[in-house]
Coordinates of C-alpha atoms in Angstrom, one line a residue:
M1 CA -97.4 -78.9 107.4
L2 CA -99.7 -76.2 106.5
L3 CA -98.6 -73.0 105.3
K4 CA -100.4 -71.0 108.1
S5 CA -97.7 -72.3 110.3
I6 CA -94.9 -70.9 108.4
T7 CA -93.9 -67.6 109.8
P8 CA -91.7 -65.1 108.0
R9 CA -88.2 -65.3 109.1
E10 CA -85.7 -61.7 108.9
S11 CA -83.4 -63.8 107.0
E12 CA -85.7 -64.3 103.8
K13 CA -86.7 -60.5 104.1
I14 CA -86.9 -58.3 101.7
I15 CA -88.7 -55.3 102.7
K16 CA -90.2 -55.1 106.6
I17 CA -92.7 -52.2 107.6
D18 CA -93.4 -51.8 111.1
R19 CA -93.4 -55.2 112.1
F20 CA -94.6 -56.9 108.6
V21 CA -92.2 -58.5 106.9
F22 CA -92.2 -58.5 103.1
T23 CA -90.4 -61.8 102.6
T24 CA -89.6 -64.4 98.9
F25 CA -93.0 -65.6 99.3
A26 CA -94.7 -61.9 98.9
N27 CA -93.7 -62.2 94.9
I28 CA -92.0 -58.9 95.1
E29 CA -91.2 -57.9 91.6
A30 CA -89.4 -54.7 92.4
L31 CA -88.7 -52.2 94.9
E32 CA -88.4 -48.8 93.5
Y33 CA -86.1 -46.2 94.7
E34 CA -87.1 -42.6 93.9
L35 CA -84.7 -39.1 94.9
S36 CA -86.3 -36.2 94.1
L37 CA -83.6 -33.1 94.0
G38 CA -86.3 -30.4 94.5
I39 CA -84.6 -28.6 91.8
K40 CA -86.7 -26.8 89.6
K41 CA -85.7 -25.1 86.1
I42 CA -86.8 -21.0 85.2
E43 CA -87.1 -20.2 81.7
A44 CA -85.6 -17.1 80.9
I45 CA -85.7 -15.1 77.6
N46 CA -81.6 -15.5 77.5
T47 CA -80.3 -18.2 79.8
N48 CA -82.4 -20.7 81.6
Y49 CA -81.6 -20.9 85.6
Y50 CA -81.9 -24.0 88.1
L51 CA -83.1 -23.7 91.8
K52 CA -82.7 -25.9 94.4
I53 CA -85.7 -25.2 96.2
G54 CA -86.9 -27.4 99.6
G55 CA -84.8 -30.3 100.9
N56 CA -84.2 -33.8 99.0
E57 CA -87.0 -36.4 98.6
E58 CA -86.6 -40.2 99.0
R59 CA -89.7 -42.5 97.8
I60 CA -90.0 -46.3 98.2
A61 CA -92.6 -48.5 96.4
F62 CA -93.6 -52.0 95.4
E63 CA -96.3 -54.0 94.8
A64 CA -96.5 -57.6 96.1
K65 CA -98.4 -60.6 95.6
I66 CA -99.4 -62.0 99.1
Y67 CA -101.4 -66.0 98.9
L68 CA -103.9 -66.1 100.9
E69 CA -101.8 -68.8 103.4
Y70 CA -100.0 -65.9 103.8
L71 CA -102.6 -63.6 104.6
E72 CA -102.9 -63.3 107.9
H73 CA -99.1 -62.6 108.4
F74 CA -100.5 -59.0 107.7
S75 CA -103.7 -58.6 109.0
G76 CA -103.0 -54.9 110.9
L77 CA -101.4 -53.5 108.3
V78 CA -104.0 -51.1 107.1
E79 CA -105.0 -49.7 110.6
K80 CA -101.3 -48.9 110.8
I81 CA -101.4 -47.2 107.3
K82 CA -104.8 -45.3 108.2
A83 CA -102.8 -44.0 111.3
R84 CA -100.9 -41.4 109.2
E85 CA -97.5 -42.2 111.3
P86 CA -94.1 -43.0 110.5
L87 CA -93.0 -46.5 110.2
S88 CA -89.7 -48.3 110.5
L89 CA -88.6 -49.3 107.8
S90 CA -85.6 -51.5 106.8
T91 CA -84.7 -53.2 103.2
L92 CA -82.9 -55.7 101.8
E93 CA -80.6 -52.9 100.3
S94 CA -79.9 -51.4 103.8
T95 CA -79.5 -52.8 107.5
K96 CA -80.3 -49.1 108.7
I97 CA -83.7 -48.6 110.0
R98 CA -85.7 -46.1 109.0
K99 CA -89.1 -44.5 109.3
I100 CA -91.5 -44.1 105.9
L101 CA -94.7 -42.0 105.9
I102 CA -96.5 -44.3 103.7
D103 CA -99.0 -42.4 101.5
S104 CA -100.4 -44.6 98.9
F105 CA -101.6 -47.8 99.7
S106 CA -104.1 -50.3 97.0
A107 CA -105.3 -54.2 97.7
K108 CA -105.9 -55.8 94.6
T109 CA -107.9 -59.4 95.0
K110 CA -106.9 -61.5 92.5
D111 CA -107.6 -65.3 90.8
W112 CA -111.1 -66.2 92.0
L113 CA -111.5 -69.9 92.0
L114 CA -114.8 -72.3 93.2
D115 CA -115.2 -75.1 95.9
S116 CA -116.8 -77.7 96.1
S117 CA -119.9 -76.5 97.6
R118 CA -120.0 -73.7 94.9
N119 CA -118.7 -70.8 96.8
A120 CA -116.3 -68.3 95.1
T121 CA -113.0 -67.7 97.3
Y122 CA -109.9 -66.0 96.1
Y123 CA -106.2 -66.9 96.7
T124 CA -104.1 -63.7 95.9
K125 CA -104.1 -60.2 96.9
E126 CA -101.8 -57.7 95.4
F127 CA -100.6 -55.0 98.2
S128 CA -99.6 -51.5 96.4
I129 CA -97.6 -49.3 99.0
G130 CA -95.7 -46.0 98.5
G131 CA -94.6 -43.8 100.9
V132 CA -91.3 -40.7 101.6
V133 CA -88.3 -41.8 103.4
L134 CA -88.5 -39.7 106.5

């Protein structure tokens, strides 16, 4: 059985963005969550003041190492990100479906090999994704 025929299962989900399921096979080391409360410090001569400016901002970021066999499950991901539209989001920590506006994405190709025909190929790709939870 080829690994390409294995499809991601919802029960193995760590993160799901739109239709793209990042499972335990994606080697996600951490899921970063940041909550910014919009509090600004204003320094004065005698005392400091803290002002609440704007609303709260929640951010999620993670890195995933995808093996070549699983890359087909992520075809179309970059096009969805380029559209700059909110995408559905669910994580292992929450069953609640939310929206994410991805504002940072990078991909790195790693782990090069030479095959028997002396052609260079890689077998992992690392995605770094971050965005604001709406």
